Structures are given as structure tokens and as C-alpha cells.
XYZ file of C-alpha atoms in Angstrom:
429
model
C 19.077 -14.538 19.047
C 19.915 -16.086 22.435
C 19.245 -13.058 24.612
C 16.057 -12.836 26.597
C 13.376 -10.964 24.559
C 12.253 -7.695 25.920
C 8.601 -7.628 26.926
C 6.444 -4.993 25.069
C 2.676 -4.686 25.522
C 0.694 -5.439 22.411
C -1.168 -2.139 22.600
C 2.264 -0.371 22.222
C 2.923 -2.253 19.020
C -0.532 -1.331 17.745
C -0.177 2.323 18.702
C 3.256 2.733 17.007
C 1.993 0.892 13.871
C -0.772 3.504 13.646
C 1.682 6.321 14.083
C 4.095 5.026 11.487
C 1.186 4.506 9.082
C 0.082 8.260 9.711
C -3.220 7.005 11.074
C -2.745 8.428 14.561
C -4.595 11.467 13.131
C -6.669 10.079 10.315
C -7.557 12.788 7.750
C -5.796 15.199 10.136
C -2.887 16.404 7.975
C -2.571 18.674 4.970
C -1.271 17.360 1.658
C 1.996 19.209 1.044
C 5.450 18.236 -0.017
C 6.794 17.644 3.439
C 3.844 15.542 4.604
C 3.614 13.511 1.415
C 7.418 12.672 1.473
C 7.295 11.730 5.166
C 4.344 9.409 4.582
C 5.927 7.632 1.669
C 9.233 7.360 3.524
C 7.650 6.030 6.752
C 5.507 3.346 4.967
C 7.898 2.559 2.218
C 5.228 2.672 -0.448
C 1.708 3.692 -1.473
C 0.076 0.935 -3.368
C -1.437 1.512 -6.834
C -4.258 -0.554 -8.239
C -6.421 -0.378 -11.429
C -9.828 -0.882 -9.692
C -11.816 2.394 -9.782
C -15.308 1.415 -8.368
C -14.952 4.153 -5.707
C -11.620 5.914 -6.422
C -8.150 4.674 -7.223
C -6.474 2.876 -4.361
C -3.622 5.417 -3.859
C -6.107 8.295 -3.798
C -8.191 6.519 -1.107
C -4.965 5.852 0.924
C -3.890 9.469 0.763
C -7.431 10.724 1.451
C -7.455 8.725 4.616
C -4.431 10.711 5.834
C -4.886 14.065 4.151
C -8.745 14.384 3.753
C -10.093 16.005 0.614
C -7.288 17.218 -1.632
C -6.693 18.397 -5.177
C -5.582 15.510 -7.357
C -3.737 17.877 -9.680
C -1.673 18.986 -6.698
C -0.781 15.381 -5.988
C 0.260 14.945 -9.632
C 2.327 18.066 -9.354
C 4.171 16.892 -6.235
C 4.544 13.273 -7.252
C 5.288 13.473 -10.917
C 6.028 17.151 -11.424
C 8.300 17.854 -8.454
C 9.359 14.155 -8.566
C 8.813 13.434 -4.864
C 7.538 9.970 -5.755
C 8.671 7.220 -8.090
C 6.716 4.182 -9.413
C 8.171 0.799 -8.558
C 7.352 -2.418 -6.867
C 7.556 -2.453 -3.095
C 4.367 -4.220 -2.089
C 2.972 -4.797 -5.601
C 3.043 -1.656 -7.711
C 3.655 1.415 -5.469
C 4.569 5.089 -5.361
C 7.826 4.994 -3.451
C 9.760 8.165 -2.223
C 12.372 9.344 -4.667
C 15.084 8.906 -1.971
C 14.504 5.163 -2.165
C 15.216 4.764 -5.866
C 18.976 4.240 -5.380
C 18.162 1.541 -2.794
C 16.047 -0.381 -5.308
C 18.888 -0.195 -7.892
C 20.224 -3.601 -6.681
C 17.012 -5.271 -7.737
C 16.703 -3.216 -10.935
C 20.119 -4.393 -12.031
C 19.159 -8.015 -12.104
C 16.324 -10.328 -13.150
C 15.681 -11.259 -9.515
C 12.765 -8.921 -9.400
C 10.927 -11.499 -11.523
C 9.612 -14.848 -10.227
C 9.702 -15.872 -13.850
C 13.239 -14.950 -14.540
C 13.759 -17.970 -16.719
C 10.922 -16.747 -18.939
C 12.481 -13.293 -19.176
C 15.905 -14.665 -20.097
C 14.278 -16.562 -22.939
C 12.062 -13.602 -23.938
C 14.997 -11.203 -24.074
C 16.991 -13.498 -26.275
C 14.105 -13.794 -28.698
C 13.013 -10.106 -28.556
C 16.244 -8.165 -28.093
C 15.524 -6.118 -31.205
C 12.098 -5.156 -29.821
C 13.801 -3.969 -26.583
C 16.335 -1.895 -28.570
C 13.674 -0.292 -30.780
C 11.383 0.568 -27.891
C 14.258 2.091 -25.861
C 15.392 4.054 -28.908
C 11.873 5.342 -29.614
C 11.583 6.536 -25.980
C 15.092 8.153 -26.244
C 14.042 9.978 -29.434
C 10.322 10.673 -28.785
C 9.620 9.971 -25.128
C 7.693 9.949 -23.006
C 5.621 7.184 -24.621
C 2.907 4.794 -23.522
C 2.119 1.228 -24.701
C -0.563 2.646 -27.036
C 2.156 4.504 -28.940
C 3.535 1.216 -30.250
C 2.029 -0.955 -32.904
C 1.229 -4.574 -32.305
C 3.240 -6.064 -35.172
C 1.973 -9.581 -34.475
C -1.724 -8.636 -34.909
C -2.756 -11.601 -32.827
C -5.712 -12.012 -30.511
C -4.533 -11.492 -27.007
C -5.736 -12.343 -23.514
C -3.838 -12.496 -20.208
C -0.616 -10.880 -19.063
C 1.844 -13.090 -20.933
C 0.022 -12.666 -24.300
C 0.415 -8.910 -24.522
C 2.113 -7.282 -27.536
C 5.889 -7.449 -27.533
C 6.342 -3.741 -27.097
C 4.345 -3.776 -23.819
C 6.502 -6.546 -22.507
C 9.554 -4.460 -23.467
C 8.211 -1.457 -21.658
C 7.743 -3.497 -18.468
C 11.205 -4.929 -18.709
C 12.893 -1.557 -19.311
C 10.995 -0.125 -16.384
C 11.622 -2.902 -13.844
C 15.339 -3.054 -14.869
C 15.736 0.664 -14.280
C 16.458 1.732 -17.829
C 13.288 3.677 -18.005
C 10.883 5.182 -15.454
C 7.247 6.130 -15.282
C 7.236 9.770 -16.414
C 3.507 10.400 -15.805
C 0.134 8.882 -16.163
C -2.802 9.950 -18.526
C -6.112 8.404 -17.586
C -4.074 6.104 -15.364
C -2.073 4.796 -18.375
C 1.632 4.876 -17.728
C 3.960 7.022 -19.955
C 7.708 6.060 -19.862
C 10.837 8.064 -20.301
C 14.503 7.292 -19.768
C 15.310 7.095 -16.006
C 17.976 9.751 -16.218
C 15.354 12.172 -17.633
C 12.919 11.329 -14.951
C 14.942 11.026 -11.732
C 17.238 13.995 -10.982
C 20.777 12.932 -11.437
C 19.729 9.339 -12.254
C 20.829 7.133 -9.428
C 23.125 9.882 -8.168
C 26.628 9.271 -6.753
C 25.375 6.512 -4.406
C 26.872 3.113 -5.368
C 24.681 0.054 -5.558
C 23.986 -1.455 -2.155
C 24.900 -5.050 -3.142
C 23.005 -8.078 -1.957
C 23.730 -7.747 1.739
C 23.290 -4.011 1.804
C 20.025 -4.076 0.034
C 18.529 -6.662 2.453
C 19.828 -4.666 5.468
C 18.019 -1.604 4.102
C 14.893 -3.569 3.214
C 14.657 -5.008 6.764
C 15.179 -1.595 8.347
C 12.613 0.004 6.128
C 10.067 -2.740 6.863
C 10.563 -2.623 10.597
C 10.372 1.212 10.524
C 7.100 1.097 8.686
C 5.485 -1.386 11.119
C 7.295 -0.359 14.360
C 7.607 -4.042 15.364
C 6.985 -7.161 13.344
C 7.003 -10.933 13.219
C 8.847 -12.910 10.541
C 5.549 -13.312 8.738
C 4.877 -9.549 8.939
C 8.335 -8.915 7.394
C 7.576 -11.271 4.532
C 4.129 -9.820 3.905
C 4.660 -6.104 4.343
C 7.191 -4.908 1.710
C 6.679 -8.290 -0.004
C 8.724 -7.485 -3.009
C 11.097 -9.106 -3.925
C 10.365 -12.730 -2.721
C 13.503 -13.953 -0.896
C 12.801 -15.454 2.480
C 16.328 -16.818 3.010
C 17.899 -13.411 2.362
C 15.492 -11.663 4.634
C 16.077 -14.178 7.414
C 19.803 -13.789 6.974
C 19.601 -10.016 7.201
C 17.472 -10.313 10.324
C 19.829 -12.674 12.002
C 22.877 -10.419 11.231
C 21.029 -7.306 12.479
C 20.142 -8.998 15.777
C 23.700 -10.180 16.289
C 24.921 -6.702 15.568
C 22.386 -5.148 18.117
C 20.655 -3.130 15.420
C 17.443 -5.168 15.887
C 16.177 -6.529 19.165
C 13.821 -9.421 19.750
C 10.567 -8.752 21.664
C 8.021 -10.699 23.562
C 4.595 -9.465 22.561
C 1.381 -11.092 23.952
C -1.246 -11.284 21.222
C -3.980 -13.746 20.430
C -2.820 -17.076 19.019
C 0.318 -18.964 19.500
C 3.394 -17.050 20.851
C 5.617 -15.685 18.027
C 9.014 -13.923 18.077
C 8.669 -10.175 17.387
C 11.398 -7.819 16.239
C 12.045 -4.054 16.333
C 14.825 -1.629 15.544
C 16.843 -0.940 18.617
C 16.445 2.798 17.981
C 12.606 2.312 18.138
C 12.605 1.059 21.793
C 11.912 4.611 23.086
C 9.151 5.060 20.633
C 7.532 1.782 21.796
C 7.781 3.081 25.357
C 5.997 6.192 24.364
C 3.383 4.313 22.545
C 2.743 2.152 25.635
C 1.864 5.175 27.638
C -0.830 6.455 25.185
C -4.315 5.927 26.385
C -5.852 6.608 22.914
C -3.439 5.866 20.000
C -5.547 7.552 17.358
C -8.053 10.366 17.190
C -10.360 10.564 14.219
C -12.194 8.489 11.632
C -11.341 7.323 8.134
C -12.283 4.622 5.605
C -9.369 2.546 4.480
C -8.634 1.384 0.946
C -8.476 -2.369 0.670
C -4.874 -1.900 -0.514
C -3.888 0.374 2.440
C -0.453 -0.516 3.807
C -2.089 -0.890 7.240
C -3.874 -3.910 5.769
C -1.068 -5.453 3.697
C -0.781 -8.462 6.001
C -4.280 -9.686 7.022
C -3.016 -11.889 9.874
C -1.231 -8.936 11.461
C -4.487 -6.981 11.327
C -6.258 -9.822 13.205
C -3.516 -9.957 15.862
C -3.393 -6.107 16.443
C -6.971 -5.083 15.854
C -9.070 -8.203 16.323
C -10.419 -7.668 12.772
C -10.879 -10.197 10.067
C -10.651 -8.757 6.627
C -10.731 -10.190 3.076
C -10.598 -8.293 -0.155
C -13.680 -9.716 -1.774
C -12.880 -8.487 -5.203
C -11.304 -11.841 -5.750
C -14.196 -13.812 -4.178
C -17.005 -15.144 -6.452
C -20.002 -12.876 -6.124
C -22.253 -15.527 -4.451
C -19.724 -16.022 -1.730
C -19.078 -12.432 -0.834
C -20.052 -11.471 2.746
C -19.405 -7.731 2.790
C -19.254 -6.584 -0.830
C -17.051 -6.234 -3.763
C -14.815 -3.356 -2.424
C -15.552 -2.973 1.185
C -13.620 -0.294 3.033
C -12.815 -0.837 6.733
C -13.992 1.893 9.120
C -11.135 3.083 11.396
C -12.278 5.167 14.468
C -9.944 6.212 17.293
C -7.593 3.283 16.537
C -10.304 0.643 16.355
C -11.623 -0.925 13.189
C -15.367 -0.871 13.927
C -16.879 -2.142 10.707
C -16.834 -1.875 6.898
C -18.937 -0.412 4.113
C -19.295 -1.327 0.421
C -19.312 1.840 -1.675
C -19.744 2.623 -5.371
C -19.223 5.913 -7.035
C -21.906 6.722 -9.749
C -19.976 9.467 -11.450
C -22.524 10.427 -14.129
C -25.193 10.820 -11.319
C -22.722 12.408 -8.910
C -23.862 9.926 -6.352
C -22.013 7.834 -3.707
C -23.885 4.596 -3.109
C -23.307 2.659 0.077
C -24.545 -0.699 -0.856
C -24.183 -1.978 2.730
C -22.649 -0.881 6.015
C -21.670 -3.666 8.448
C -20.551 -2.853 12.001
C -18.619 -5.410 14.117
C -20.686 -7.339 16.717
C -18.606 -6.024 19.650
C -19.305 -2.489 18.540
C -22.997 -2.971 18.144
C -23.215 -4.542 21.588
C -21.166 -1.866 23.223
C -18.590 -4.388 24.397
C -14.866 -4.048 24.913
C -13.117 -4.148 21.549
C -11.095 -7.294 20.583
C -7.342 -6.979 20.200
C -4.889 -5.259 22.445
C -6.531 -1.810 22.443
C -9.160 -2.338 25.161
C -10.493 1.121 25.796
C -14.179 1.288 25.222
C -15.578 3.559 22.486
C -18.386 6.103 22.781
C -20.745 4.580 20.129
C -22.558 7.802 19.308
C -19.311 9.559 18.704
C -18.074 6.649 16.534
C -21.230 6.795 14.406
C -20.934 10.459 14.061
C -17.385 10.125 12.981
C -18.317 7.422 10.455
C -21.006 9.743 9.028
C -18.565 12.645 8.779
C -15.960 10.382 7.022
C -18.637 9.201 4.576
C -19.598 12.893 3.805
C -15.890 13.656 3.243
C -15.489 10.705 0.879
C -18.574 11.889 -1.030
C -16.927 15.335 -1.491
C -13.708 13.695 -2.528
C -15.290 11.630 -5.271
C -17.468 14.509 -6.421
C -20.768 13.152 -5.189
C -23.657 15.511 -4.372
C -25.643 12.838 -2.605
C -25.250 9.618 -0.601
C -27.573 6.712 -0.699
C -27.438 3.880 1.827
C -28.670 0.320 1.411
C -28.579 -2.330 4.106
C -27.091 -1.512 7.542
C -26.134 -4.339 9.878
C -27.184 -4.675 12.611
C -30.369 -2.884 11.671
C -30.586 -1.389 15.137
C -27.771 0.967 14.221
C -29.432 2.125 11.016
C -31.569 4.978 12.410
C -28.708 6.584 14.369
C -26.322 6.329 11.349
C -28.898 7.743 8.978
C -29.595 10.674 11.362
C -25.840 11.417 11.588
C -25.609 11.556 7.841
C -28.335 14.167 7.435
């Protein structure tokens, strides 16, 4: 790491990041096997989450790339054709099937758990439960947690107090002995891995410790285009192993596979890194005047937002998932969705789907102060936006989201600043 870092403009990093996240054309692609596979392989994972106040997180993430699509088609591609596989990459994710052999190194050990001591103790105490659950799946699978009786019959609360069979299902899945076969009403159904993944792990041998972290580093850098050490830690954040990640980075730089960059962004100077093979892509990104064309609303769990500090550096946008904030302290709403327009994040809205009423409610819409004042955007992308076009794009994205969640009507509460309210409401008519 002693060579002089190559200077790269920050707008090039932002532009390539949008491209790798398939947001250079938000809602501009069709959902098909090739596009779904490419998106999952570029990002490394599509995050899953249980919150369903608007729509499941992975559906929102895919809608922001593919616009309105048939959920049955996604199930057919992901679980039927086995293009995707459920595992942890950044929390629970849908990862591309080609990455399953790469994750085998983690599956083969308890290092996937930050509570490995607990798991060792639990396995010793519950080995019979593990064997019985695996045997039941082998004989009757695919099975869900609800298919197993809670033999302890105790009152439960919290993750660690679940019934033993549910713990066994998690362990068998994370250790690669079973896999998620499908979901019914978002509940996982498990089967043996060799019956879910074609050819199991295939002929590819396990990567080993060094090989896994070299792959993990390359995948993270590819997904972001260029990254700081903190970005690498927070993007594909699983598993937690800072020393191994740093060692892989150091070795890759010494081998010339990764190069250090100097990128001027707000805040204190930080070392940046990129794959050597991505230098031409960064040069092309630097030449783009507009890095993205179109408008989308982003899931709070979108991979573009996985590291909040990176979002501040590259977009000048401060974002918090307020699901975890006490209601009296929330500023923008329980499940606010950032509004991305032409590569800029111009605001956020707080939606709720009323399914019985077939209504999409926007409890509030908040635009950034620079956007409302028609000022130059913060962050490295300095091109001014045409406000009328941005509001029209926002309205069109809201209408598309309404169609996607099956809403026949859209109702809007507070718009901030209020001066933008009439124009946005007119655009929504």
C-alpha cells in the first residue's frame, strides 16, 4: 500500500455505484431470468425483511429496478428455476445460485454465528432434536417450523426462547445441510440442500479461509465499484471478521488485483479501493454527465443504502430507518422510502398500504431543502435538476407503486415544504 493512490473524481464513484446497483435506469428493465441473475450477481444479495407495511423489502427493491412485475413470476424464477438461494450476505438475502459454493466455507463452520459458543452448547444438548428434524425433512420435506410440535410447551418470547425444532431448522440451514425450498405466506419451508440446489455444491471444492475472503472482497468491491474500509465492512456485512477482510485487502493490493484511490468527498480524507479491472469503468463513469435517468422509491433495506455513511458521502443524503426509532422521536415516518431521481436523492415519503381498502396512503412527503430551493445538489453530482420534471417523475413512481401494491387510489397527507404541495398533487392527478 505504498504506491501513490490514483485520483478518481467522486462523481465517478457515485455514477459507477448506481450502475452496479442497477439504478442507472431505475424501473427501466424487465424482470426476466437474465436481468434477475445479473442484478443478484452484481449486488451480491437482495435483502429480505419481515416488515410488510407497504410491501416486502425484496419486492420493493426489485420493483425499483424492474417496475411492476408479477410476483408469481419472481417465485418461479427464484424458487422454481432456482436462480436465487436464501442465505446471509447482508442480513438475510436472496443470493445468486452461483454464489452458493462460495458461501460453503462459512456454512461448514460455526463462524457464521456471533454466538458460536452458545451454538456449541445448544448442539450438545439438542443433538437428538437436530437428528430428528433432519430425518423428518429427509422423509417428508419440505417442512416449515409450524410442522414441528413444541415439545416443551413453554411460554416463549424473543429469538433465543423459540421451540427447539425452530432452532434446529436455523442451524441446519445456516450450516448448509438444508436450504429454503420455498415460502408460503413468507414462512420458510426447508428441504435438504441437495434436493434444492442442482448438484448440491457441485464439483467446486471449498474455498478455504483465504480463498473465501478474496472472493468476498472482490464481490463487495464489484457491487460498490469503489469503497472505503468502512464501506467494505458495512456492505456485505456477513460474516463479521474485520481482521480477515483487512488481510485479504492487503494481499490483493500487493498482488495488484486491487488499487488504492484518492477520492475527494466531504469529511476527512479516507483511503478508497477498487478492483484494478474496474479502472476503465470508473473512467467511463467520470465522463457521464447524468449517471442515472428515471425515478424510483427505494426500500429502506435497498443495497444502495446498506451503509448510511457512504450514502452521505456520495449523495449528500442523511437517512435513518425510523422503524427502530421510538414513535415520538421519528422525523420522517415509520417506513420512509427515499426518492431517487436522475441519480439524486431528492426526498422521502412515508407510505402505508391499506390492502382491504385498496388504497396507498402517503402519510407524509418530505423534499430536501436544496431541492425545494432549486439549489445545486449536495454531494459530488453537481448538475442541477429540473424541479418540475423531478416532481412529475416522483408522481409517476408513486402511481407505479400504487399499481404494484394493488391500490386503486392514493391519498396524501403532509407535504414538506408546503410550497411544493400543489405541484405534486397536480402531477398525481
